Amino acid sequence: MVQAKASRGLKICCGVIVVLVIVAIVFTILALTLFKPKNPEITVYPQGLENIGLGSGGVLNASTINSTVAMVVTVNNRNYGTFKFKNATGFINYRGDVVARVPIQQSVVPARGKFNISTVADFMVERLIMNATFWADVLSGSVNFSSDATLHGKVTMFKVLKIHASALSRCDLSIFIRTRNIQSICKTRIKL
């Protein structure tokens, strides 16, 4: 009888261990595949570029440049967790010099969804137009900028698991003067 109870206890213990091992394997596989953090896709859309005019001789008129440019930043979150980030500031650079600041209001990017962030870029026009290469770029037909932003916050999965994370974004922006079109190529990575 004692031997039967011990055998039954051993079977239960082995069964529990097998179930725990299977659950651990399933969670590990999900964490390495389905729930593995994916970098979000970010696209920047400056608004109001149609207001930039060309002066006499095809040269951009400094008086027509607004000191603020409205922007819409689209974030495509490809992850299964929501990302709630704090207020941040992005920077727009022209040939290594910071020429604009972009305030980013805190918000929540939904899991597996797209989210638009409306903001403005506050340009330091004097710094931009005093750069010796700016006018040469304007005359060539395109002006290239880069932008950097870091968003600090938390990723929440299944409303239970919360992890501190940062989204680091770098965009290369090309403004084509004559057509007033813009091309943005952004690279973003998540740091947990």
PDB file of C-alpha atoms in Angstrom:
ATOM      1  CA  MET A   1       0.000   0.000   0.000  1.00  0.00           C
ATOM      2  CA  VAL A   2       2.796   2.391   0.852  1.00  0.00           C
ATOM      3  CA  GLN A   3       4.418   1.447  -2.415  1.00  0.00           C
ATOM      4  CA  ALA A   4       1.187   2.187  -4.362  1.00  0.00           C
ATOM      5  CA  LYS A   5       0.901   5.664  -2.759  1.00  0.00           C
ATOM      6  CA  ALA A   6       4.542   6.412  -3.536  1.00  0.00           C
ATOM      7  CA  SER A   7       4.064   5.261  -7.137  1.00  0.00           C
ATOM      8  CA  ARG A   8       0.946   7.412  -7.495  1.00  0.00           C
ATOM      9  CA  GLY A   9       2.761  10.449  -6.001  1.00  0.00           C
ATOM     10  CA  LEU A  10       5.685   9.905  -8.387  1.00  0.00           C
ATOM     11  CA  LYS A  11       3.311   9.783 -11.381  1.00  0.00           C
ATOM     12  CA  ILE A  12       1.611  13.035 -10.336  1.00  0.00           C
ATOM     13  CA  CYS A  13       4.975  14.731  -9.791  1.00  0.00           C
ATOM     14  CA  CYS A  14       6.238  13.586 -13.209  1.00  0.00           C
ATOM     15  CA  GLY A  15       2.988  14.708 -14.862  1.00  0.00           C
ATOM     16  CA  VAL A  16       3.248  18.187 -13.328  1.00  0.00           C
ATOM     17  CA  ILE A  17       6.898  18.478 -14.427  1.00  0.00           C
ATOM     18  CA  VAL A  18       6.019  17.417 -17.999  1.00  0.00           C
ATOM     19  CA  VAL A  19       3.189  19.982 -18.151  1.00  0.00           C
ATOM     20  CA  LEU A  20       5.490  22.744 -16.808  1.00  0.00           C
ATOM     21  CA  VAL A  21       8.196  21.844 -19.337  1.00  0.00           C
ATOM     22  CA  ILE A  22       5.673  21.930 -22.202  1.00  0.00           C
ATOM     23  CA  VAL A  23       4.313  25.315 -21.051  1.00  0.00           C
ATOM     24  CA  ALA A  24       7.873  26.673 -20.744  1.00  0.00           C
ATOM     25  CA  ILE A  25       8.721  25.454 -24.260  1.00  0.00           C
ATOM     26  CA  VAL A  26       5.538  27.005 -25.713  1.00  0.00           C
ATOM     27  CA  PHE A  27       6.218  30.359 -24.008  1.00  0.00           C
ATOM     28  CA  THR A  28       9.847  30.303 -25.165  1.00  0.00           C
ATOM     29  CA  ILE A  29       8.826  29.599 -28.764  1.00  0.00           C
ATOM     30  CA  LEU A  30       6.199  32.379 -28.664  1.00  0.00           C
ATOM     31  CA  ALA A  31       8.685  34.827 -27.134  1.00  0.00           C
ATOM     32  CA  LEU A  32      11.271  34.073 -29.821  1.00  0.00           C
ATOM     33  CA  THR A  33       8.849  34.180 -32.749  1.00  0.00           C
ATOM     34  CA  LEU A  34       5.415  35.728 -32.452  1.00  0.00           C
ATOM     35  CA  PHE A  35       6.087  38.082 -29.521  1.00  0.00           C
ATOM     36  CA  LYS A  36       9.663  38.991 -30.479  1.00  0.00           C
ATOM     37  CA  PRO A  37       9.860  42.806 -30.543  1.00  0.00           C
ATOM     38  CA  LYS A  38       9.670  44.204 -34.071  1.00  0.00           C
ATOM     39  CA  ASN A  39      10.842  47.680 -34.953  1.00  0.00           C
ATOM     40  CA  PRO A  40       7.935  50.022 -35.706  1.00  0.00           C
ATOM     41  CA  GLU A  41       7.645  51.633 -39.115  1.00  0.00           C
ATOM     42  CA  ILE A  42       7.684  55.435 -39.023  1.00  0.00           C
ATOM     43  CA  THR A  43       6.885  57.884 -41.813  1.00  0.00           C
ATOM     44  CA  VAL A  44       7.167  61.680 -41.566  1.00  0.00           C
ATOM     45  CA  TYR A  45       4.818  63.956 -43.532  1.00  0.00           C
ATOM     46  CA  PRO A  46       5.624  67.692 -43.295  1.00  0.00           C
ATOM     47  CA  GLN A  47       2.571  69.831 -44.050  1.00  0.00           C
ATOM     48  CA  GLY A  48       2.473  73.258 -45.718  1.00  0.00           C
ATOM     49  CA  LEU A  49       5.432  72.838 -48.054  1.00  0.00           C
ATOM     50  CA  GLU A  50       3.268  74.404 -50.755  1.00  0.00           C
ATOM     51  CA  ASN A  51       3.749  77.752 -48.967  1.00  0.00           C
ATOM     52  CA  ILE A  52       7.458  77.807 -49.743  1.00  0.00           C
ATOM     53  CA  GLY A  53       7.951  80.018 -52.770  1.00  0.00           C
ATOM     54  CA  LEU A  54      10.755  80.796 -55.146  1.00  0.00           C
ATOM     55  CA  GLY A  55      11.800  84.428 -55.421  1.00  0.00           C
ATOM     56  CA  SER A  56      13.310  86.213 -58.381  1.00  0.00           C
ATOM     57  CA  GLY A  57      15.941  84.239 -60.209  1.00  0.00           C
ATOM     58  CA  GLY A  58      14.646  80.948 -58.821  1.00  0.00           C
ATOM     59  CA  VAL A  59      16.135  81.592 -55.367  1.00  0.00           C
ATOM     60  CA  LEU A  60      14.168  80.720 -52.264  1.00  0.00           C
ATOM     61  CA  ASN A  61      12.972  83.865 -50.510  1.00  0.00           C
ATOM     62  CA  ALA A  62      13.943  83.904 -46.819  1.00  0.00           C
ATOM     63  CA  SER A  63      10.803  85.876 -46.021  1.00  0.00           C
ATOM     64  CA  THR A  64       8.598  83.052 -47.320  1.00  0.00           C
ATOM     65  CA  ILE A  65      10.003  80.448 -44.935  1.00  0.00           C
ATOM     66  CA  ASN A  66       7.764  79.860 -41.938  1.00  0.00           C
ATOM     67  CA  SER A  67       9.511  79.338 -38.638  1.00  0.00           C
ATOM     68  CA  THR A  68       7.173  76.401 -37.889  1.00  0.00           C
ATOM     69  CA  VAL A  69       6.186  73.544 -40.161  1.00  0.00           C
ATOM     70  CA  ALA A  70       3.276  71.295 -39.223  1.00  0.00           C
ATOM     71  CA  MET A  71       4.131  67.602 -39.323  1.00  0.00           C
ATOM     72  CA  VAL A  72       2.259  64.331 -39.124  1.00  0.00           C
ATOM     73  CA  VAL A  73       4.301  61.344 -37.992  1.00  0.00           C
ATOM     74  CA  THR A  74       2.701  57.964 -38.722  1.00  0.00           C
ATOM     75  CA  VAL A  75       3.752  55.070 -36.490  1.00  0.00           C
ATOM     76  CA  ASN A  76       2.906  51.527 -37.574  1.00  0.00           C
ATOM     77  CA  ASN A  77       3.275  49.331 -34.475  1.00  0.00           C
ATOM     78  CA  ARG A  78       3.794  45.761 -35.645  1.00  0.00           C
ATOM     79  CA  ASN A  79       4.026  44.387 -32.103  1.00  0.00           C
ATOM     80  CA  TYR A  80       1.484  42.665 -29.860  1.00  0.00           C
ATOM     81  CA  GLY A  81       2.033  45.189 -27.078  1.00  0.00           C
ATOM     82  CA  THR A  82       0.882  48.789 -26.703  1.00  0.00           C
ATOM     83  CA  PHE A  83       3.573  51.435 -26.269  1.00  0.00           C
ATOM     84  CA  LYS A  84       2.887  54.354 -23.935  1.00  0.00           C
ATOM     85  CA  PHE A  85       5.578  57.012 -24.212  1.00  0.00           C
ATOM     86  CA  LYS A  86       6.385  60.230 -22.350  1.00  0.00           C
ATOM     87  CA  ASN A  87       6.779  63.744 -23.761  1.00  0.00           C
ATOM     88  CA  ALA A  88       9.882  63.988 -25.921  1.00  0.00           C
ATOM     89  CA  THR A  89      11.708  66.317 -28.276  1.00  0.00           C
ATOM     90  CA  GLY A  90      12.984  65.391 -31.712  1.00  0.00           C
ATOM     91  CA  PHE A  91      15.679  67.298 -33.560  1.00  0.00           C
ATOM     92  CA  ILE A  92      16.039  68.104 -37.259  1.00  0.00           C
ATOM     93  CA  ASN A  93      19.601  68.452 -38.493  1.00  0.00           C
ATOM     94  CA  TYR A  94      20.984  70.052 -41.631  1.00  0.00           C
ATOM     95  CA  ARG A  95      24.556  69.046 -42.439  1.00  0.00           C
ATOM     96  CA  GLY A  96      25.335  68.325 -38.793  1.00  0.00           C
ATOM     97  CA  ASP A  97      23.713  71.438 -37.305  1.00  0.00           C
ATOM     98  CA  VAL A  98      20.444  71.314 -35.349  1.00  0.00           C
ATOM     99  CA  VAL A  99      18.034  73.601 -37.245  1.00  0.00           C
ATOM    100  CA  ALA A 100      14.690  72.632 -35.675  1.00  0.00           C
ATOM    101  CA  ARG A 101      13.120  71.169 -32.569  1.00  0.00           C
ATOM    102  CA  VAL A 102      10.044  68.952 -32.745  1.00  0.00           C
ATOM    103  CA  PRO A 103       7.999  68.548 -29.538  1.00  0.00           C
ATOM    104  CA  ILE A 104       6.260  65.170 -29.266  1.00  0.00           C
ATOM    105  CA  GLN A 105       3.331  64.889 -26.842  1.00  0.00           C
ATOM    106  CA  GLN A 106       2.978  61.761 -24.721  1.00  0.00           C
ATOM    107  CA  SER A 107       0.569  59.228 -26.120  1.00  0.00           C
ATOM    108  CA  VAL A 108      -0.228  55.529 -26.539  1.00  0.00           C
ATOM    109  CA  VAL A 109       0.495  53.593 -29.725  1.00  0.00           C
ATOM    110  CA  PRO A 110      -1.957  50.671 -29.940  1.00  0.00           C
ATOM    111  CA  ALA A 111      -0.813  47.084 -30.431  1.00  0.00           C
ATOM    112  CA  ARG A 112      -0.720  46.001 -34.092  1.00  0.00           C
ATOM    113  CA  GLY A 113      -2.098  49.344 -35.227  1.00  0.00           C
ATOM    114  CA  LYS A 114      -1.254  52.659 -36.859  1.00  0.00           C
ATOM    115  CA  PHE A 115      -1.133  55.922 -34.986  1.00  0.00           C
ATOM    116  CA  ASN A 116      -0.702  59.514 -36.192  1.00  0.00           C
ATOM    117  CA  ILE A 117       1.181  62.071 -34.121  1.00  0.00           C
ATOM    118  CA  SER A 118       0.519  65.718 -35.046  1.00  0.00           C
ATOM    119  CA  THR A 119       3.253  68.166 -34.144  1.00  0.00           C
ATOM    120  CA  VAL A 120       5.206  71.143 -35.454  1.00  0.00           C
ATOM    121  CA  ALA A 121       8.872  71.608 -36.272  1.00  0.00           C
ATOM    122  CA  ASP A 122      10.134  74.894 -34.840  1.00  0.00           C
ATOM    123  CA  PHE A 123      12.851  75.935 -37.314  1.00  0.00           C
ATOM    124  CA  MET A 124      15.733  78.236 -36.472  1.00  0.00           C
ATOM    125  CA  VAL A 125      15.572  79.904 -39.886  1.00  0.00           C
ATOM    126  CA  GLU A 126      18.639  82.106 -39.399  1.00  0.00           C
ATOM    127  CA  ARG A 127      20.807  79.093 -38.610  1.00  0.00           C
ATOM    128  CA  LEU A 128      19.507  77.311 -41.699  1.00  0.00           C
ATOM    129  CA  ILE A 129      19.872  80.095 -44.257  1.00  0.00           C
ATOM    130  CA  MET A 130      23.240  81.236 -42.898  1.00  0.00           C
ATOM    131  CA  ASN A 131      24.720  77.835 -43.687  1.00  0.00           C
ATOM    132  CA  ALA A 132      26.917  78.329 -46.765  1.00  0.00           C
ATOM    133  CA  THR A 133      25.728  75.133 -48.452  1.00  0.00           C
ATOM    134  CA  PHE A 134      22.005  75.784 -47.973  1.00  0.00           C
ATOM    135  CA  TRP A 135      21.630  78.043 -50.995  1.00  0.00           C
ATOM    136  CA  ALA A 136      23.691  75.687 -53.178  1.00  0.00           C
ATOM    137  CA  ASP A 137      21.354  72.829 -52.177  1.00  0.00           C
ATOM    138  CA  VAL A 138      18.287  74.972 -52.929  1.00  0.00           C
ATOM    139  CA  LEU A 139      19.643  75.832 -56.387  1.00  0.00           C
ATOM    140  CA  SER A 140      20.406  72.165 -57.045  1.00  0.00           C
ATOM    141  CA  GLY A 141      16.724  71.407 -56.407  1.00  0.00           C
ATOM    142  CA  SER A 142      16.779  69.406 -53.172  1.00  0.00           C
ATOM    143  CA  VAL A 143      17.583  69.992 -49.519  1.00  0.00           C
ATOM    144  CA  ASN A 144      18.427  67.026 -47.303  1.00  0.00           C
ATOM    145  CA  PHE A 145      17.743  66.867 -43.576  1.00  0.00           C
ATOM    146  CA  SER A 146      17.987  64.187 -40.919  1.00  0.00           C
ATOM    147  CA  SER A 147      15.901  63.867 -37.784  1.00  0.00           C
ATOM    148  CA  ASP A 148      16.511  62.082 -34.503  1.00  0.00           C
ATOM    149  CA  ALA A 149      14.021  61.275 -31.757  1.00  0.00           C
ATOM    150  CA  THR A 150      14.007  58.972 -28.746  1.00  0.00           C
ATOM    151  CA  LEU A 151      10.725  58.029 -27.086  1.00  0.00           C
ATOM    152  CA  HIS A 152      10.934  56.563 -23.582  1.00  0.00           C
ATOM    153  CA  GLY A 153       7.999  54.618 -22.187  1.00  0.00           C
ATOM    154  CA  LYS A 154       6.488  51.246 -21.370  1.00  0.00           C
ATOM    155  CA  VAL A 155       5.319  48.332 -23.472  1.00  0.00           C
ATOM    156  CA  THR A 156       2.249  46.571 -22.088  1.00  0.00           C
ATOM    157  CA  MET A 157       1.327  43.078 -23.255  1.00  0.00           C
ATOM    158  CA  PHE A 158      -2.013  41.481 -22.383  1.00  0.00           C
ATOM    159  CA  LYS A 159      -2.651  44.312 -19.877  1.00  0.00           C
ATOM    160  CA  VAL A 160      -0.423  42.470 -17.404  1.00  0.00           C
ATOM    161  CA  LEU A 161       3.213  42.414 -18.497  1.00  0.00           C
ATOM    162  CA  LYS A 162       4.866  45.867 -18.453  1.00  0.00           C
ATOM    163  CA  ILE A 163       8.397  46.418 -19.757  1.00  0.00           C
ATOM    164  CA  HIS A 164      10.382  49.668 -19.933  1.00  0.00           C
ATOM    165  CA  ALA A 165      11.327  50.420 -23.537  1.00  0.00           C
ATOM    166  CA  SER A 166      12.724  53.159 -25.751  1.00  0.00           C
ATOM    167  CA  ALA A 167      12.033  53.710 -29.435  1.00  0.00           C
ATOM    168  CA  LEU A 168      14.974  55.326 -31.227  1.00  0.00           C
ATOM    169  CA  SER A 169      14.195  56.834 -34.627  1.00  0.00           C
ATOM    170  CA  ARG A 170      16.388  58.374 -37.312  1.00  0.00           C
ATOM    171  CA  CYS A 171      14.901  59.698 -40.541  1.00  0.00           C
ATOM    172  CA  ASP A 172      16.510  61.022 -43.699  1.00  0.00           C
ATOM    173  CA  LEU A 173      14.295  63.667 -45.306  1.00  0.00           C
ATOM    174  CA  SER A 174      14.725  65.059 -48.803  1.00  0.00           C
ATOM    175  CA  ILE A 175      12.702  68.100 -49.859  1.00  0.00           C
ATOM    176  CA  PHE A 176      12.490  68.618 -53.610  1.00  0.00           C
ATOM    177  CA  ILE A 177      12.126  72.375 -54.131  1.00  0.00           C
ATOM    178  CA  ARG A 178      10.525  72.563 -57.574  1.00  0.00           C
ATOM    179  CA  THR A 179       7.919  69.833 -57.064  1.00  0.00           C
ATOM    180  CA  ARG A 180       7.536  70.547 -53.323  1.00  0.00           C
ATOM    181  CA  ASN A 181       7.556  66.819 -52.674  1.00  0.00           C
ATOM    182  CA  ILE A 182       9.247  65.121 -49.769  1.00  0.00           C
ATOM    183  CA  GLN A 183      10.809  61.723 -49.390  1.00  0.00           C
ATOM    184  CA  SER A 184      11.371  60.261 -45.926  1.00  0.00           C
ATOM    185  CA  ILE A 185      13.264  57.108 -45.072  1.00  0.00           C
ATOM    186  CA  CYS A 186      13.155  56.211 -41.384  1.00  0.00           C
ATOM    187  CA  LYS A 187      14.936  53.569 -39.374  1.00  0.00           C
ATOM    188  CA  THR A 188      13.622  52.766 -35.930  1.00  0.00           C
ATOM    189  CA  ARG A 189      14.687  50.287 -33.309  1.00  0.00           C
ATOM    190  CA  ILE A 190      13.279  49.297 -29.952  1.00  0.00           C
ATOM    191  CA  LYS A 191      15.560  49.066 -26.961  1.00  0.00           C
ATOM    192  CA  LEU A 192      14.214  47.042 -24.022  1.00  0.00           C
TER     193      LEU A 192
END
